Amino acid sequence: MRFHIILTAALALVGPAAAQEHAPHAGTWTYGGATGPERWSELDPANAACAVGQQESPVDLKGAITADLGALDIDWSPLPAAARDTGHAIQQDAPPGSTMAVGGQTYRLLQFHIHQPAEHLLDGRRFPLEIHFVHAGPDGVLGVLGVFAEVGAASAPLEAVIDSLGATAAGPALDPNGFLPTGRDFFRYEGSLTTPPCSETVDWVLLSDPITVSQAQVDTFERLHPGNTRPVQPLHRRFLLRSQH
Ligand SMILES: [Zn+2]
């Protein structure tokens, strides 16, 4: 017993220094292993919400309450294809001028990026891809529109994204509207970034209808960033809302 107490005290003394020496840089988070989602909160104090947050994303879109959410107005302009690898996803930045309006708020499109497989589930179903269109809203809030993709016909704008990767000059104009399904039914909930620091500052909008991409396109993202998908988080006390048909 006494020995145990002394040993514990000794470990406490060397503990902090050893921890510092081995602490990864805040940016070195991953989707698996010692710096994976279960450890994100330990990589940087700023990532605390990843572990203790009560409004985290992604979630399973099930048990939604149907409500009058008003119209979802998307006003996006074509942009020069110039995708890049952030180290965690393939991302395409958007020049100013494209917006999304929902619930009386207008959000400005900043960028979109791709997760493989999807992060949100649709009543338990996981799609092979999910595209996140990240918009800036008022007061530091983000409005992220999520679009699911299933395997079928190839997506022309996704092909433009793939073609522009590593290209030295911007490719031809890419029309992001080509990523939108015909149906505009959507889910809404208050959530978070799905990457560190997991900030709970995101107004999530997810379209219920998927678009199609080819199996070859899915394979491309499986090769580039396999499994860049945060596990599903509990809904806790939040309401998940669904637009009326
Ligand atoms: Zn994302």
GROMACS .gro file of C-alpha atoms and ligand atoms in nm:
model
  246
    1MET     CA    1   0.000   0.000   0.000
    2ARG     CA    2   0.271   0.242   0.103
    3PHE     CA    3   0.480   0.147  -0.199
    4HIS     CA    4   0.181   0.205  -0.422
    5ILE     CA    5   0.134   0.559  -0.285
    6ILE     CA    6   0.502   0.646  -0.338
    7LEU     CA    7   0.497   0.507  -0.690
    8THR     CA    8   0.182   0.703  -0.772
    9ALA     CA    9   0.346   1.023  -0.643
   10ALA     CA   10   0.655   0.959  -0.854
   11LEU     CA   11   0.445   0.903  -1.164
   12ALA     CA   12   0.256   1.222  -1.093
   13LEU     CA   13   0.587   1.410  -1.096
   14VAL     CA   14   0.711   1.274  -1.429
   15GLY     CA   15   0.363   1.265  -1.577
   16PRO     CA   16   0.318   1.622  -1.701
   17ALA     CA   17   0.664   1.648  -1.859
   18ALA     CA   18   0.626   1.314  -2.033
   19ALA     CA   19   0.280   1.409  -2.151
   20GLN     CA   20   0.411   1.735  -2.293
   21GLU     CA   21   0.692   1.564  -2.475
   22HIS     CA   22   0.456   1.323  -2.643
   23ALA     CA   23   0.166   1.560  -2.697
   24PRO     CA   24   0.092   1.582  -3.066
   25HIS     CA   25   0.050   1.922  -3.224
   26ALA     CA   26  -0.306   2.046  -3.217
   27GLY     CA   27  -0.331   2.007  -3.591
   28THR     CA   28  -0.229   1.642  -3.600
   29TRP     CA   29  -0.571   1.490  -3.547
   30THR     CA   30  -0.674   1.194  -3.755
   31TYR     CA   31  -0.974   0.967  -3.812
   32GLY     CA   32  -0.820   0.665  -3.641
   33GLY     CA   33  -0.566   0.540  -3.389
   34ALA     CA   34  -0.407   0.740  -3.107
   35THR     CA   35  -0.515   1.079  -3.250
   36GLY     CA   36  -0.858   0.960  -3.369
   37PRO     CA   37  -1.205   1.093  -3.278
   38GLU     CA   38  -1.207   0.937  -2.928
   39ARG     CA   39  -0.888   1.134  -2.846
   40TRP     CA   40  -0.957   1.467  -3.018
   41SER     CA   41  -1.039   1.638  -2.686
   42GLU     CA   42  -0.701   1.533  -2.543
   43LEU     CA   43  -0.500   1.685  -2.829
   44ASP     CA   44  -0.575   2.047  -2.737
   45PRO     CA   45  -0.776   2.211  -2.457
   46ALA     CA   46  -0.961   2.402  -2.728
   47ASN     CA   47  -1.109   2.068  -2.840
   48ALA     CA   48  -1.299   2.007  -2.514
   49ALA     CA   49  -1.639   2.012  -2.687
   50CYS     CA   50  -1.538   1.701  -2.887
   51ALA     CA   51  -1.576   1.503  -2.561
   52VAL     CA   52  -1.819   1.694  -2.340
   53GLY     CA   53  -2.037   1.878  -2.593
   54GLN     CA   54  -2.409   1.814  -2.580
   55GLN     CA   55  -2.485   1.945  -2.931
   56GLU     CA   56  -2.235   1.754  -3.141
   57SER     CA   57  -2.244   1.641  -3.503
   58PRO     CA   58  -2.296   1.425  -3.700
   59VAL     CA   59  -2.620   1.258  -3.589
   60ASP     CA   60  -2.857   0.993  -3.720
   61LEU     CA   61  -3.145   1.176  -3.892
   62LYS     CA   62  -3.433   0.981  -3.742
   63GLY     CA   63  -3.737   1.064  -3.533
   64ALA     CA   64  -3.760   1.411  -3.688
   65ILE     CA   65  -4.050   1.642  -3.605
   66THR     CA   66  -4.221   1.779  -3.914
   67ALA     CA   67  -4.242   2.158  -3.899
   68ASP     CA   68  -4.294   2.462  -4.118
   69LEU     CA   69  -3.930   2.557  -4.176
   70GLY     CA   70  -4.001   2.795  -4.463
   71ALA     CA   71  -3.822   2.777  -4.796
   72LEU     CA   72  -3.461   2.682  -4.848
   73ASP     CA   73  -3.325   2.930  -5.104
   74ILE     CA   74  -2.992   2.843  -5.258
   75ASP     CA   75  -2.830   3.105  -5.480
   76TRP     CA   76  -2.491   2.971  -5.586
   77SER     CA   77  -2.280   3.092  -5.877
   78PRO     CA   78  -2.040   2.890  -6.093
   79LEU     CA   79  -1.683   2.898  -5.965
   80PRO     CA   80  -1.339   2.812  -6.106
   81ALA     CA   81  -1.258   2.447  -6.029
   82ALA     CA   82  -0.946   2.441  -5.811
   83ALA     CA   83  -0.986   2.171  -5.546
   84ARG     CA   84  -0.711   2.100  -5.294
   85ASP     CA   85  -0.629   1.842  -5.031
   86THR     CA   86  -0.649   1.991  -4.680
   87GLY     CA   87  -0.496   1.677  -4.530
   88HIS     CA   88  -0.839   1.573  -4.401
   89ALA     CA   89  -1.063   1.614  -4.706
   90ILE     CA   90  -1.075   1.733  -5.064
   91GLN     CA   91  -1.196   2.093  -5.054
   92GLN     CA   92  -1.302   2.352  -5.308
   93ASP     CA   93  -1.307   2.715  -5.194
   94ALA     CA   94  -1.578   2.950  -5.320
   95PRO     CA   95  -1.531   3.314  -5.417
   96PRO     CA   96  -1.776   3.563  -5.261
   97GLY     CA   97  -2.123   3.591  -5.410
   98SER     CA   98  -2.297   3.257  -5.341
   99THR     CA   99  -2.555   3.237  -5.062
  100MET     CA  100  -2.802   3.009  -4.884
  101ALA     CA  101  -3.109   3.148  -4.706
  102VAL     CA  102  -3.320   2.952  -4.459
  103GLY     CA  103  -3.517   3.038  -4.145
  104GLY     CA  104  -3.481   3.412  -4.202
  105GLN     CA  105  -3.099   3.394  -4.210
  106THR     CA  106  -2.865   3.437  -4.505
  107TYR     CA  107  -2.535   3.252  -4.515
  108ARG     CA  108  -2.240   3.313  -4.751
  109LEU     CA  109  -2.077   3.010  -4.918
  110LEU     CA  110  -1.711   2.972  -4.818
  111GLN     CA  111  -1.616   2.624  -4.941
  112PHE     CA  112  -1.735   2.270  -4.990
  113HIS     CA  113  -1.562   1.941  -4.910
  114ILE     CA  114  -1.632   1.570  -4.930
  115HIS     CA  115  -1.662   1.295  -4.666
  116GLN     CA  116  -1.631   0.925  -4.756
  117PRO     CA  117  -1.846   0.759  -4.633
  118ALA     CA  118  -2.122   0.998  -4.519
  119GLU     CA  119  -2.112   1.137  -4.165
  120HIS     CA  120  -2.486   1.179  -4.101
  121LEU     CA  121  -2.708   0.874  -4.121
  122LEU     CA  122  -3.052   0.894  -4.282
  123ASP     CA  123  -3.270   0.680  -4.055
  124GLY     CA  124  -2.979   0.445  -3.999
  125ARG     CA  125  -2.864   0.439  -4.361
  126ARG     CA  126  -2.510   0.545  -4.444
  127PHE     CA  127  -2.448   0.684  -4.795
  128PRO     CA  128  -2.110   0.639  -4.967
  129LEU     CA  129  -2.044   1.017  -4.984
  130GLU     CA  130  -2.162   1.334  -4.811
  131ILE     CA  131  -2.075   1.681  -4.940
  132HIS     CA  132  -2.066   1.973  -4.695
  133PHE     CA  133  -2.128   2.324  -4.825
  134VAL     CA  134  -1.991   2.549  -4.551
  135HIS     CA  135  -2.147   2.895  -4.526
  136ALA     CA  136  -2.075   3.183  -4.289
  137GLY     CA  137  -2.377   3.333  -4.114
  138PRO     CA  138  -2.414   3.622  -3.873
  139ASP     CA  139  -2.226   3.639  -3.540
  140GLY     CA  140  -1.974   3.365  -3.614
  141VAL     CA  141  -2.239   3.104  -3.684
  142LEU     CA  142  -2.193   2.863  -3.973
  143GLY     CA  143  -2.466   2.725  -4.197
  144VAL     CA  144  -2.365   2.392  -4.341
  145LEU     CA  145  -2.572   2.226  -4.613
  146GLY     CA  146  -2.515   1.852  -4.636
  147VAL     CA  147  -2.590   1.658  -4.954
  148PHE     CA  148  -2.586   1.278  -4.960
  149ALA     CA  149  -2.468   1.084  -5.266
  150GLU     CA  150  -2.556   0.729  -5.367
  151VAL     CA  151  -2.407   0.524  -5.649
  152GLY     CA  152  -2.562   0.577  -5.992
  153ALA     CA  153  -2.487   0.816  -6.276
  154ALA     CA  154  -2.163   1.012  -6.247
  155SER     CA  155  -2.172   1.368  -6.111
  156ALA     CA  156  -2.034   1.625  -6.358
  157PRO     CA  157  -1.935   1.884  -6.095
  158LEU     CA  158  -1.769   1.613  -5.884
  159GLU     CA  159  -1.568   1.509  -6.190
  160ALA     CA  160  -1.458   1.872  -6.230
  161VAL     CA  161  -1.343   1.868  -5.867
  162ILE     CA  162  -1.142   1.549  -5.925
  163ASP     CA  163  -0.992   1.679  -6.251
  164SER     CA  164  -0.879   2.003  -6.087
  165LEU     CA  165  -0.687   1.827  -5.809
  166GLY     CA  166  -0.320   1.896  -5.854
  167ALA     CA  167  -0.380   2.095  -6.174
  168THR     CA  168  -0.152   2.397  -6.207
  169ALA     CA  169  -0.423   2.626  -6.341
  170ALA     CA  170  -0.788   2.659  -6.245
  171GLY     CA  171  -1.009   2.433  -6.455
  172PRO     CA  172  -1.328   2.527  -6.635
  173ALA     CA  173  -1.616   2.675  -6.438
  174LEU     CA  174  -1.782   2.432  -6.202
  175ASP     CA  175  -2.153   2.479  -6.129
  176PRO     CA  176  -2.219   2.380  -5.767
  177ASN     CA  177  -2.593   2.375  -5.842
  178GLY     CA  178  -2.519   2.044  -6.015
  179PHE     CA  179  -2.471   1.896  -5.666
  180LEU     CA  180  -2.833   1.965  -5.570
  181PRO     CA  181  -3.110   1.706  -5.598
  182THR     CA  182  -3.445   1.805  -5.750
  183GLY     CA  183  -3.628   1.760  -5.420
  184ARG     CA  184  -3.573   2.028  -5.159
  185ASP     CA  185  -3.707   1.856  -4.846
  186PHE     CA  186  -3.458   1.902  -4.568
  187PHE     CA  187  -3.371   1.840  -4.205
  188ARG     CA  188  -3.254   2.111  -3.965
  189TYR     CA  189  -3.084   2.091  -3.628
  190GLU     CA  190  -2.834   2.282  -3.416
  191GLY     CA  191  -2.498   2.108  -3.409
  192SER     CA  192  -2.124   2.135  -3.437
  193LEU     CA  193  -1.821   2.110  -3.660
  194THR     CA  194  -1.752   1.741  -3.726
  195THR     CA  195  -1.378   1.808  -3.697
  196PRO     CA  196  -1.172   1.955  -3.408
  197PRO     CA  197  -1.239   2.184  -3.226
  198CYS     CA  198  -1.600   2.049  -3.261
  199SER     CA  199  -1.741   2.401  -3.196
  200GLU     CA  200  -2.119   2.403  -3.145
  201THR     CA  201  -2.177   2.688  -3.386
  202VAL     CA  202  -2.336   2.515  -3.685
  203ASP     CA  203  -2.689   2.548  -3.820
  204TRP     CA  204  -2.717   2.216  -4.003
  205VAL     CA  205  -2.936   2.173  -4.310
  206LEU     CA  206  -2.940   1.828  -4.472
  207LEU     CA  207  -3.127   1.752  -4.793
  208SER     CA  208  -3.331   1.432  -4.766
  209ASP     CA  209  -3.292   1.332  -5.132
  210PRO     CA  210  -2.949   1.204  -5.238
  211ILE     CA  211  -2.776   1.285  -5.565
  212THR     CA  212  -2.590   1.020  -5.762
  213VAL     CA  213  -2.218   0.976  -5.821
  214SER     CA  214  -2.045   0.690  -6.002
  215GLN     CA  215  -1.875   0.400  -5.824
  216ALA     CA  216  -1.548   0.520  -5.981
  217GLN     CA  217  -1.598   0.860  -5.817
  218VAL     CA  218  -1.664   0.698  -5.479
  219ASP     CA  219  -1.349   0.489  -5.531
  220THR     CA  220  -1.149   0.807  -5.596
  221PHE     CA  221  -1.244   0.952  -5.257
  222GLU     CA  222  -1.195   0.617  -5.088
  223ARG     CA  223  -0.840   0.626  -5.222
  224LEU     CA  224  -0.773   0.992  -5.133
  225HIS     CA  225  -0.934   1.010  -4.785
  226PRO     CA  226  -1.082   0.678  -4.674
  227GLY     CA  227  -1.303   0.705  -4.369
  228ASN     CA  228  -1.283   1.081  -4.305
  229THR     CA  229  -1.601   1.037  -4.104
  230ARG     CA  230  -1.663   1.127  -3.740
  231PRO     CA  231  -1.877   0.870  -3.554
  232VAL     CA  232  -2.244   0.956  -3.497
  233GLN     CA  233  -2.307   1.163  -3.182
  234PRO     CA  234  -2.607   1.147  -2.944
  235LEU     CA  235  -2.891   1.393  -3.006
  236HIS     CA  236  -2.933   1.453  -2.630
  237ARG     CA  237  -3.202   1.717  -2.570
  238ARG     CA  238  -3.207   1.859  -2.922
  239PHE     CA  239  -3.497   1.866  -3.165
  240LEU     CA  240  -3.446   1.735  -3.515
  241LEU     CA  241  -3.683   1.915  -3.752
  242ARG     CA  242  -3.798   1.813  -4.098
  243SER     CA  243  -3.955   2.043  -4.359
  244GLN     CA  244  -4.315   1.984  -4.462
  245HIS     CA  245  -4.371   1.825  -4.802
  246ZN      ZN  246  -1.752   1.828  -4.332
   0.00000   0.00000   0.00000
